[in-house]
XYZ file of C-alpha atoms in Angstrom:
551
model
C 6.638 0.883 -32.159
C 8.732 -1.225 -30.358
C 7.591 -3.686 -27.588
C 7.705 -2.309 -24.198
C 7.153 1.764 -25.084
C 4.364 3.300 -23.870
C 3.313 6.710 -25.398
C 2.356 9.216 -22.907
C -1.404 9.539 -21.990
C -2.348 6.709 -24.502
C -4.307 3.526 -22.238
C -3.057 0.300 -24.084
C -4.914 -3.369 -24.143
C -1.778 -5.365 -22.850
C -1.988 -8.886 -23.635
C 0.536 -9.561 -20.480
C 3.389 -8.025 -19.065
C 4.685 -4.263 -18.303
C 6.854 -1.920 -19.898
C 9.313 -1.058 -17.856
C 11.791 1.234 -20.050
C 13.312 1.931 -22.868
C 13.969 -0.662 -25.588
C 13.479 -3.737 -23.317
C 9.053 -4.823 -21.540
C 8.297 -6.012 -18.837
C 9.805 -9.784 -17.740
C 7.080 -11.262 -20.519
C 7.238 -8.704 -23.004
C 10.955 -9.201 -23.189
C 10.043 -12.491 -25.058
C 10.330 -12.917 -28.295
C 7.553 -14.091 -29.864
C 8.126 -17.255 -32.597
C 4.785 -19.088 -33.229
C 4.780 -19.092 -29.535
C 7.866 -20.673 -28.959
C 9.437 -17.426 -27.029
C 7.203 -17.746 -24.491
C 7.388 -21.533 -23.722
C 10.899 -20.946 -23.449
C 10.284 -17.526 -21.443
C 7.912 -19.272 -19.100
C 10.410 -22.635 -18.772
C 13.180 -19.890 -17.685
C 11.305 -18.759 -15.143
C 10.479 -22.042 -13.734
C 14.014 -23.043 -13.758
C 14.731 -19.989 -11.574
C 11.838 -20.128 -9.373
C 12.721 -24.363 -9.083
C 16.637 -23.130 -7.722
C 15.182 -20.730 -4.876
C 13.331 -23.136 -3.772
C 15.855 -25.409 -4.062
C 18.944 -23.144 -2.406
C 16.210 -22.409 0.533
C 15.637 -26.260 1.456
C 19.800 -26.367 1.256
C 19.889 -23.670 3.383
C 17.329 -24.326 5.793
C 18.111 -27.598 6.501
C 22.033 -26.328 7.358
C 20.546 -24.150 9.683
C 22.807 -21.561 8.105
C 20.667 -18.288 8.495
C 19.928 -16.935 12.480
C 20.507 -20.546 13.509
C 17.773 -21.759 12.313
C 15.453 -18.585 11.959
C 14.830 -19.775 8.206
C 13.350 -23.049 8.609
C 13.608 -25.277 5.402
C 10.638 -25.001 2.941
C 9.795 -29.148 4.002
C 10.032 -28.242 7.676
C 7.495 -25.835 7.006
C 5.078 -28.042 5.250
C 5.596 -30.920 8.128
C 4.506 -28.265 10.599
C 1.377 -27.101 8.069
C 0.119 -30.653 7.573
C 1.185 -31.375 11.447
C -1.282 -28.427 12.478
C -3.567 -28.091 10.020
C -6.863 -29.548 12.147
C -6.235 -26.091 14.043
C -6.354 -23.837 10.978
C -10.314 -23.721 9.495
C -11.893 -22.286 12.534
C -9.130 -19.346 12.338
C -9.042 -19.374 8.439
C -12.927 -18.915 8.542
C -12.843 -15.867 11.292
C -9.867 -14.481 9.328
C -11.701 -14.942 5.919
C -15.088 -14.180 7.077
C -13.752 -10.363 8.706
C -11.419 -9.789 5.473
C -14.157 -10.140 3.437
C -16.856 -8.227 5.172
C -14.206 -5.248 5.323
C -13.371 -5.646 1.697
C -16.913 -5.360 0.493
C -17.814 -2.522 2.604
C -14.798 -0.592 2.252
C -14.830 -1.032 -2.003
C -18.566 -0.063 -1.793
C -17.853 3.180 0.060
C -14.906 3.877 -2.078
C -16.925 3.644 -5.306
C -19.859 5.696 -4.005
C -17.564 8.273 -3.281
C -15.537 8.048 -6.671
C -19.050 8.496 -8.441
C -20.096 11.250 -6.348
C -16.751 13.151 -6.918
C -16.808 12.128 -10.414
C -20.570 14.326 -10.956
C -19.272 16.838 -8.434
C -15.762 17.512 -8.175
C -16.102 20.615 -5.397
C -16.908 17.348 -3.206
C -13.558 15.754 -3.207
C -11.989 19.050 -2.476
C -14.050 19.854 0.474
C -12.967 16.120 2.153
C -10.109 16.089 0.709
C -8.431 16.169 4.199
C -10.189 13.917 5.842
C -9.464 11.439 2.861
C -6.191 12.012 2.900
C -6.207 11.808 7.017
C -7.615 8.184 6.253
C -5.122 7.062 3.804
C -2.080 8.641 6.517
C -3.920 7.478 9.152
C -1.282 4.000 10.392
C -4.318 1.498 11.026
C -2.342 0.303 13.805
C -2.757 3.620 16.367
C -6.113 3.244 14.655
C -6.719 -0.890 15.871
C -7.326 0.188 19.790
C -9.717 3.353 19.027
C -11.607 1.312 17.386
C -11.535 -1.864 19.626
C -12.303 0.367 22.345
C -15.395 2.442 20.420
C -17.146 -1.114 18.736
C -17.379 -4.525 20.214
C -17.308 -8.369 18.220
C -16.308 -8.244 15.220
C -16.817 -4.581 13.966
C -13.222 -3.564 14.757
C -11.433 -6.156 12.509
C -14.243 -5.259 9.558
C -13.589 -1.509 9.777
C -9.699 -1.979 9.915
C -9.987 -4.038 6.405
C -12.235 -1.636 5.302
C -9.885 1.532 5.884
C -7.331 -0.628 4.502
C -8.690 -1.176 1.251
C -10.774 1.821 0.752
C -8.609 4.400 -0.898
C -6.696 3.029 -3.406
C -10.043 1.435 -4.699
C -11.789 4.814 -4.523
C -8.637 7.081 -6.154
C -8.340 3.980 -8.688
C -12.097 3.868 -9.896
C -11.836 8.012 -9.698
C -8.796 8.352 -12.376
C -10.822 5.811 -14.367
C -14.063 7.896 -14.492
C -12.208 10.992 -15.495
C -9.944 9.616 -18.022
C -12.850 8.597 -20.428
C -11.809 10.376 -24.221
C -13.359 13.423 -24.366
C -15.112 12.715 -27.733
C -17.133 9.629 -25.779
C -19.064 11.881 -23.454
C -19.874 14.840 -26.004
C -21.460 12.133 -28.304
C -24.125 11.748 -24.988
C -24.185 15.352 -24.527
C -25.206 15.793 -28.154
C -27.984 13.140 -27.982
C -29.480 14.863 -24.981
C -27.647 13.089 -22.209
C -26.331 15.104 -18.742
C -23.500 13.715 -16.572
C -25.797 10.939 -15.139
C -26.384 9.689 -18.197
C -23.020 9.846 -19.062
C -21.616 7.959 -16.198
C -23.855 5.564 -16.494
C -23.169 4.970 -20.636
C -19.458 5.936 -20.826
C -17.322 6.790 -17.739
C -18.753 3.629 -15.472
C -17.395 1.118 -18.730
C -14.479 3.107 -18.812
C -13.491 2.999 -15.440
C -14.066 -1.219 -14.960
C -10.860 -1.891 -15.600
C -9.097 0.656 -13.649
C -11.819 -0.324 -10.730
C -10.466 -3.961 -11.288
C -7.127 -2.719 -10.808
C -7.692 -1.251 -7.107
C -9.872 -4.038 -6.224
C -6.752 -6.372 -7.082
C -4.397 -4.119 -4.556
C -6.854 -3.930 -2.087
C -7.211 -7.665 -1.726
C -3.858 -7.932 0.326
C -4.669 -5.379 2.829
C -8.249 -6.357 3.565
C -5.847 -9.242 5.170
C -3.728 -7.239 6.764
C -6.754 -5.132 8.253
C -8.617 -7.939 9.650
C -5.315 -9.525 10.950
C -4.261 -6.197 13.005
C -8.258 -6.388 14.033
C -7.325 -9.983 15.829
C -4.176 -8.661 16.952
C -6.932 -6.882 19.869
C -8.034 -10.178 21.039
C -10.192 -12.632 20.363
C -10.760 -16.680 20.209
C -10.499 -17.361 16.449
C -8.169 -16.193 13.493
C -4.838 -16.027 11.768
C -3.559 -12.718 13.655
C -5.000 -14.599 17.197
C -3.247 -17.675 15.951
C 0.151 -15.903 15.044
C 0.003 -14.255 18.077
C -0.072 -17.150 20.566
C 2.748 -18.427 18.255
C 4.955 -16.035 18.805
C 5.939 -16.515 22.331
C 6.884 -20.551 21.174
C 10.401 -21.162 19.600
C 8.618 -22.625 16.552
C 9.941 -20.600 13.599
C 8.198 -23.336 11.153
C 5.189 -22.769 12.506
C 5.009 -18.903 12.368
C 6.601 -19.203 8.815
C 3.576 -21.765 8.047
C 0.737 -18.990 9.242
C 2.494 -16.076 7.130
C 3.028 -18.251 4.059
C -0.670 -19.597 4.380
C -1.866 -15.419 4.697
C 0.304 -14.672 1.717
C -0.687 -17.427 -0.102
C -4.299 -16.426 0.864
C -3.642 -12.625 -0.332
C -1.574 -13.770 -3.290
C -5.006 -16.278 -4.217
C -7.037 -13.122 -4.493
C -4.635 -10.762 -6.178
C -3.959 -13.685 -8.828
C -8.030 -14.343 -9.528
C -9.218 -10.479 -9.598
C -6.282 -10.275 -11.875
C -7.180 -12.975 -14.203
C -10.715 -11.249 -14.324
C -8.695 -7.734 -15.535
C -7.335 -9.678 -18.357
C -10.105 -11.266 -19.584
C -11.438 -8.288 -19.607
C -8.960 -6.999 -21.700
C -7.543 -4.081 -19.016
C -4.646 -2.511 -19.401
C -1.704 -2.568 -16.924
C -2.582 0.030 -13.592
C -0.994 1.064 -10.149
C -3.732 2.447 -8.342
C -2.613 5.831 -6.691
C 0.600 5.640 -8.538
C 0.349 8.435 -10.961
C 1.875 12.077 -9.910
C -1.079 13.375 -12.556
C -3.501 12.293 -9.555
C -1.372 13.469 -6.716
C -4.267 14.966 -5.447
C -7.458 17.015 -5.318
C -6.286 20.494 -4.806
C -7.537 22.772 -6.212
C -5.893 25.191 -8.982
C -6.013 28.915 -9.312
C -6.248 31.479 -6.667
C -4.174 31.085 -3.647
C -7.231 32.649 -1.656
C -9.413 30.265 -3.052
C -6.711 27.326 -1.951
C -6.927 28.783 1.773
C -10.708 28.532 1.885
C -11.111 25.053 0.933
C -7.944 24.039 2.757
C -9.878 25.376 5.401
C -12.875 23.485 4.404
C -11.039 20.599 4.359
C -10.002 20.768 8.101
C -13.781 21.968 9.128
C -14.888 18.606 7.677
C -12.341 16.624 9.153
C -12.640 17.833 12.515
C -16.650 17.478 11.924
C -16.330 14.087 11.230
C -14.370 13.093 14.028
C -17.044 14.963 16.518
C -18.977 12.973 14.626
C -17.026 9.616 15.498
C -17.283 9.966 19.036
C -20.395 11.015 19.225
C -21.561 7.581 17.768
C -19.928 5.512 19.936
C -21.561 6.980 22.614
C -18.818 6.218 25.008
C -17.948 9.221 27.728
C -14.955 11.624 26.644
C -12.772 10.368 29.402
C -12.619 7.254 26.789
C -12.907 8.367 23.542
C -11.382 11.842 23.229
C -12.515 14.790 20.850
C -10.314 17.317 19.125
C -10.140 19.587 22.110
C -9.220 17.117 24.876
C -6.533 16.091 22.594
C -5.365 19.826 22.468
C -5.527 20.116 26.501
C -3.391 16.751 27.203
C -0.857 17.616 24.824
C -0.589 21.496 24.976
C -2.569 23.300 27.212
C -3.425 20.885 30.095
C -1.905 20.704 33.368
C -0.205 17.461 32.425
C 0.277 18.191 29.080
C 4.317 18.773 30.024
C 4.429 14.940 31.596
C 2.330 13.843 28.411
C 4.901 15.415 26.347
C 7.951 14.088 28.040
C 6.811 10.287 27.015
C 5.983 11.355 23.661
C 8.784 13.401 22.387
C 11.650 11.164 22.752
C 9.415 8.295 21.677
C 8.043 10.094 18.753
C 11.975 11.041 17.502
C 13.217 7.430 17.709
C 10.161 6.192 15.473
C 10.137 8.913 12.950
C 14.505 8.735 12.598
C 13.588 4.791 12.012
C 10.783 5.126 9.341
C 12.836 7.811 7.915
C 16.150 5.226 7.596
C 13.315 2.588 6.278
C 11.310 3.944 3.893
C 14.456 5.967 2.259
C 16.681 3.158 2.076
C 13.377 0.860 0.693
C 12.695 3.504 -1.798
C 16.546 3.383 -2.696
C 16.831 -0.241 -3.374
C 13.258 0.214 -5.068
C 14.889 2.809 -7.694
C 17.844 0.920 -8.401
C 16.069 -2.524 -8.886
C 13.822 -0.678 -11.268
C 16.667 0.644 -13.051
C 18.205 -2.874 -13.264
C 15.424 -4.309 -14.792
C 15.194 -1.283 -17.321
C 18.684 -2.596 -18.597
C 18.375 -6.237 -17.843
C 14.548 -7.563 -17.956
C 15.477 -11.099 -17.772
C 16.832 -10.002 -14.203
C 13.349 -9.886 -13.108
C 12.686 -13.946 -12.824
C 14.596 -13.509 -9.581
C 14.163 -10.846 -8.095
C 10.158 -10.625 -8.418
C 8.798 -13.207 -6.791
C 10.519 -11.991 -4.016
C 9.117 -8.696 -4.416
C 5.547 -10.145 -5.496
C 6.195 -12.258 -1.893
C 6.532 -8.794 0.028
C 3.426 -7.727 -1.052
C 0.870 -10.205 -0.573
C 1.961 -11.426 2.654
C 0.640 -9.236 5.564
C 3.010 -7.242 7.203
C 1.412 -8.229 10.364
C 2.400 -11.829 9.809
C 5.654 -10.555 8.870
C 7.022 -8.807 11.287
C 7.548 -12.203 13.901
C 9.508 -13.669 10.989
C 11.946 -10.889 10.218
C 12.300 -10.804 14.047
C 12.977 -14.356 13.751
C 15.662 -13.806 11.741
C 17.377 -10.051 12.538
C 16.813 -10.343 16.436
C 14.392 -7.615 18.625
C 16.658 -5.004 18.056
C 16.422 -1.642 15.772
C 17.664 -3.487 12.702
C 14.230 -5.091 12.769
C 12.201 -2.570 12.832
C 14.565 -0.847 9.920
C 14.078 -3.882 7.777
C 10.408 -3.743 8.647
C 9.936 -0.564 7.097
C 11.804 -1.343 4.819
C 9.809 -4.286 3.430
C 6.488 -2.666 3.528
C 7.835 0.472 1.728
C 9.735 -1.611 -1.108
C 7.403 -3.059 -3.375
C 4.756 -0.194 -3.739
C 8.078 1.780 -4.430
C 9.053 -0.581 -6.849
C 5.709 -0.380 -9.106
C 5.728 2.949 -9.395
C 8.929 3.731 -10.565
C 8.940 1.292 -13.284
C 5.294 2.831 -14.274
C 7.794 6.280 -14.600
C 9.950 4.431 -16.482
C 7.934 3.402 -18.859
C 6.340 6.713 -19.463
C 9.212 8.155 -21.361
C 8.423 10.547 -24.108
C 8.043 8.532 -27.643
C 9.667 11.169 -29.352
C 12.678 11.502 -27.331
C 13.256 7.864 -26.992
C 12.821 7.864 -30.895
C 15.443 10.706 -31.019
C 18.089 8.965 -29.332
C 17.501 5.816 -31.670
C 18.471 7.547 -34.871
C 21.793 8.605 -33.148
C 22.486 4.617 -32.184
C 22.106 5.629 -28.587
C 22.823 2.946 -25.901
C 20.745 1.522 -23.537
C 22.131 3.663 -20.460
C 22.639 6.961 -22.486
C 18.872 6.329 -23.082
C 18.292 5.712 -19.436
C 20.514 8.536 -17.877
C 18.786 11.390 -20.674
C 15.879 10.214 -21.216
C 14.289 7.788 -18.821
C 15.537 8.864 -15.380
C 14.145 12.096 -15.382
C 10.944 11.184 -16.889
C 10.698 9.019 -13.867
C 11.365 11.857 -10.827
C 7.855 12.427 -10.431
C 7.173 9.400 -9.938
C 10.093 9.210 -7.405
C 8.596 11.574 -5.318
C 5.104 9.938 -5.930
C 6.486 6.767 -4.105
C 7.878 9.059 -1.219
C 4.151 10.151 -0.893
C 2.904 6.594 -0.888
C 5.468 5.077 1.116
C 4.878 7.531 4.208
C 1.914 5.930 5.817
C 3.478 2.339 5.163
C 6.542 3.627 6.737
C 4.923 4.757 9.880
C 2.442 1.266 9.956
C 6.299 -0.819 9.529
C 7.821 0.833 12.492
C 4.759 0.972 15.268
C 4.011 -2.696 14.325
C 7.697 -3.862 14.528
C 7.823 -1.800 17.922
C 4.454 -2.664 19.554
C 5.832 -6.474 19.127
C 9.028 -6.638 19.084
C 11.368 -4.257 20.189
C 9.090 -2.580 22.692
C 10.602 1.096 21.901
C 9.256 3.847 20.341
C 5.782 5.062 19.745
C 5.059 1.562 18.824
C 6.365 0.605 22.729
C 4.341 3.695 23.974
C 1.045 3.169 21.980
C 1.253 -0.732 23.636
C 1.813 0.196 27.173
C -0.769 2.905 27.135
C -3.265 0.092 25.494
C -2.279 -2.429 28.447
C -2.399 0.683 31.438
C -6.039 1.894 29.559
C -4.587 5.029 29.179
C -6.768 6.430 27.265
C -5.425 9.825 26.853
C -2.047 8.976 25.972
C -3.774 6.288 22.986
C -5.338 9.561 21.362
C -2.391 11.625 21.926
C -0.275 9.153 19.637
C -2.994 8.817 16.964
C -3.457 12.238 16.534
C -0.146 13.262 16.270
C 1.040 10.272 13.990
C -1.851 10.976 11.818
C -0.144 14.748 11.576
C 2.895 13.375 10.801
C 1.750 11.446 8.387
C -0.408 13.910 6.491
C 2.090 16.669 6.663
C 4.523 14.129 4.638
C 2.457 13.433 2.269
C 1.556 17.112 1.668
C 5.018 17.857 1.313
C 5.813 15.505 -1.230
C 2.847 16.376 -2.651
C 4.007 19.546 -3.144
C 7.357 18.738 -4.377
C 5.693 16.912 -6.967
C 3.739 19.493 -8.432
C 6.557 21.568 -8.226
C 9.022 19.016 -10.838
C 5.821 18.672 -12.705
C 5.752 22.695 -13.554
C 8.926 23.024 -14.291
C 8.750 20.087 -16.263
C 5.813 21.416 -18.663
């Protein structure tokens, strides 16, 4: 079989590298192996390339030659880190100390749920909505709630732990139920139920794929406890960044992101390293249209009863949430105040004149953002189908995109666009990209063996390949990234409004934090966290759709 194929269904121990299509791997698997020598001289290209971008950004730093200045050079940068850096362990240790808490709570809950579901599956059907809700849910109309409900640090630790908590628990969940069926009857045959069976077979199983979410959720336990300090506080990156802003220092906000990427980009690299040495194969957590979602098959009456479920539980739980707070419902609002300020209420007409003309602007932006991210995101991962080698420059940049928290982004691309619409485009654009990016090229590489083989024995090219073949292999996973992207759309667009342009429901959500409007602050969450559900639903369902016709 030739390098970089992929047989459907079949897990593979991957030495490095991914396949990304047809007759070509991944950037590594593209080399040629000699005794070795192809991936000296694989690894010596890529240095090379990765030597000229740094290179061609001191050049064009120093000139000034981007935004006047906007794009410091990389040594300016470094002058202002070593300049500053007394100032940076107090806020590296709050930062570090709030990411962390949130990561290990939030990867605990999400594989206590994932083994729950895994021994009853009727379980992740019945919360499926509220799961969902919490993966839609933009954890920045999410940040004042909770700074409002909980007091020191609680409200950074829960924002890093909604952060990181699904893809951990829907990575660790396709692990447990992908184990080869032949594993588990050998326990069933020996006596063993499905405890014993999880314990023996699925939980080995599912380490790698667990390994795998624990790796993506690394990044946005940052960006969680860095929208947490975004509230307020004394200590921290996000408090750090923030009092930056104002000050025309563009090395020193490019210093703070690059230090919280390089922080994110630290922990992504070791968990990583563990995967390999643990001989996992290559995974995208939440990537795969096979695990679009728990629905559940058969009737359509027995859809409509646990859809209902679903929204019983959700609405339970967030009864639930206010209750615990113990705060007054004049602050934190339940389901039904939320109805009578935005529908039935005698202000509800005033409530909706603020929000409907915000609400259009911000949903027409993330729209422009996340389609044209997803765009650039299918034709880069077409690119590198044809050219691999393509990927020593373009990557990094990607791999840069998504380890450095959007939060600390957002005050550079302003830096460098201005505090107009453009920004908040490009915002959404960025945060939409590289997810994108990852799970197309998983499509990619998913083409049908046989049908790849097929086109060989006629001498097929590359793009004939591609355009038969490939490409439509890959529309599920098309629409899966339109399903992923929807949430980090909407989270692109309030942040780049709440600090920048000052529009939107971003501009809204802000002014309503600073006037303690509490009303209004619950209005926007709720109906951004429709939104967002509703758009993942849909391209839910378009997904199953291709997939039917498709079998």
């Amino acid at each position: 079989m030739r390098r970089g194929l992929r047989p459907p269904g079949r897990r593979h121990r991957r030495r490095g590298g991914r396949a990304v299509g047809p007759g070509g791997g991944g950037p590594r698997a593209s080399a040629r192996r000699s005794g070795g020598g192809g991936v000296t001289a694989e690894r010596r290209r890529t240095l090379v390339t990765l030597a000229g971008l740094v290179l061609v950004w001191e050049v064009v730093g120093r000139l000034g030659l981007v935004a006047d200045g906007a794009l410091p050079s990389l040594s300016a940068i470094a002058a202002s880190l070593v300049q500053n850096w007394a100032v940076y362990p107090p806020h590296l240790a709050a930062t570090l100390s709030a990411a962390g808490a949130g990561f290990v709570l939030g990867n605990a809950v999400a594989v206590v749920l994932a083994l729950a579901f895994a021994l009853v599956p009727v379980l992740q059907r019945v919360t499926s909505t509220l799961l969902v809700t919490l993966f839609c849910l933009p954890i920045v109309v999410a940040a004042p709630i909770l700074g409002i409900a909980y007091g020191g640090d609680w409200p950074k630790i829960i924002l890093a732990a909604l952060a990181v908590f699904f893809p951990t628990m829907i990575s660790t969940l396709v692990g447990l139920r992908t184990v080869p069926p032949g594993a588990v009857e050998v326990v069933h045959a020996s006596g063993g139920g499905r405890l014993r069976a999880l314990a023996l077979v699925r939980l080995r199983h599912a380490l790698p794929d667990l390994l795998a979410g624990l790796q993506v959720a690394a990044p946005a336990a940052m960006l969680g406890a860095l929208l947490g300090e975004f509230l307020g506080g004394r200590r921290g990156l996000g408090v750090y960044l923030l009092g930056s802003m104002g000050r025309a220092e563009p090395a020193t906000l490019w210093a703070i992101g690059l230090v919280a990427a390089g922080i994110s980009a630290a922990a992504y690299g070791v968990l990583g390293l563990v995967r390999r040495a643990l001989g996992a194969h290559d995974v995208q957590p939440i990537a795969d249209p096979s695990d679009s979602g728990a629905g559940a098959a058969g009737r359509p009456a027995a859809r409509v009863l646990l859809a209902l479920t679903g929204v019983v539980v959700l609405l339970c739980a967030w009864y639930a949430f206010v209750g615990s707070t113990g705060l007054p419902t004049t602050v934190m609002n339940t389901p039904l105040d939320v109805w009578h300020n935005l529908v039935s209420g005698a202000n509800a007409g005033r409530t909706r004149e603020a929000l409907l003309p915000a609400l259009g602007g911000s949903l027409l932006a993330a729209a422009i953002g996340s389609l044209a991210g997803i765009a650039v995101a299918w034709l880069l991962a077409v690119a590198l189908t044809l050219v691999p080698a393509a990927a020593r420059v373009t990557m990094p940049f990607a791999f840069l995109s998504q380890t450095m928290p959007i939060i600390a982004l957002v005050p550079l691309i302003a830096l460098l666009f201005g505090r107009g619409t453009l920004t908040v485009v490009v915002v959404t654009i960025s945060v939409t990209f590289f997810p994108a990016l990852v799970t197309i090229q998983q499509g990619l590489a998913k083409a049908p063996q046989g049908q790849l083989d097929v086109l060989r024995s006629v001498d097929a090219s590359r793009w004939t390949t591609l355009r038969l073949v490939t490409i439509p292999n890959a529309t599920p996973y098309l629409l899966a990234s339109v399903r992923l992207a929807a949430p980090r759309a909407l989270v692109g667009v309030l942040l780049a409004e709440q600090f920048v342009t000052g529009t939107g429901l971003g501009g809204l959500l802000g002014a309503s934090r600073g006037y303690l409007d509490y009303r209004m602050m619950w209005v926007i969450t709720a109906v951004v966290a429709a939104v967002a559900v509703l758009t993942y639903a849909a391209a839910e369902g378009a997904e199953r759709v291709v997939q039917r016709r498709r079998a």
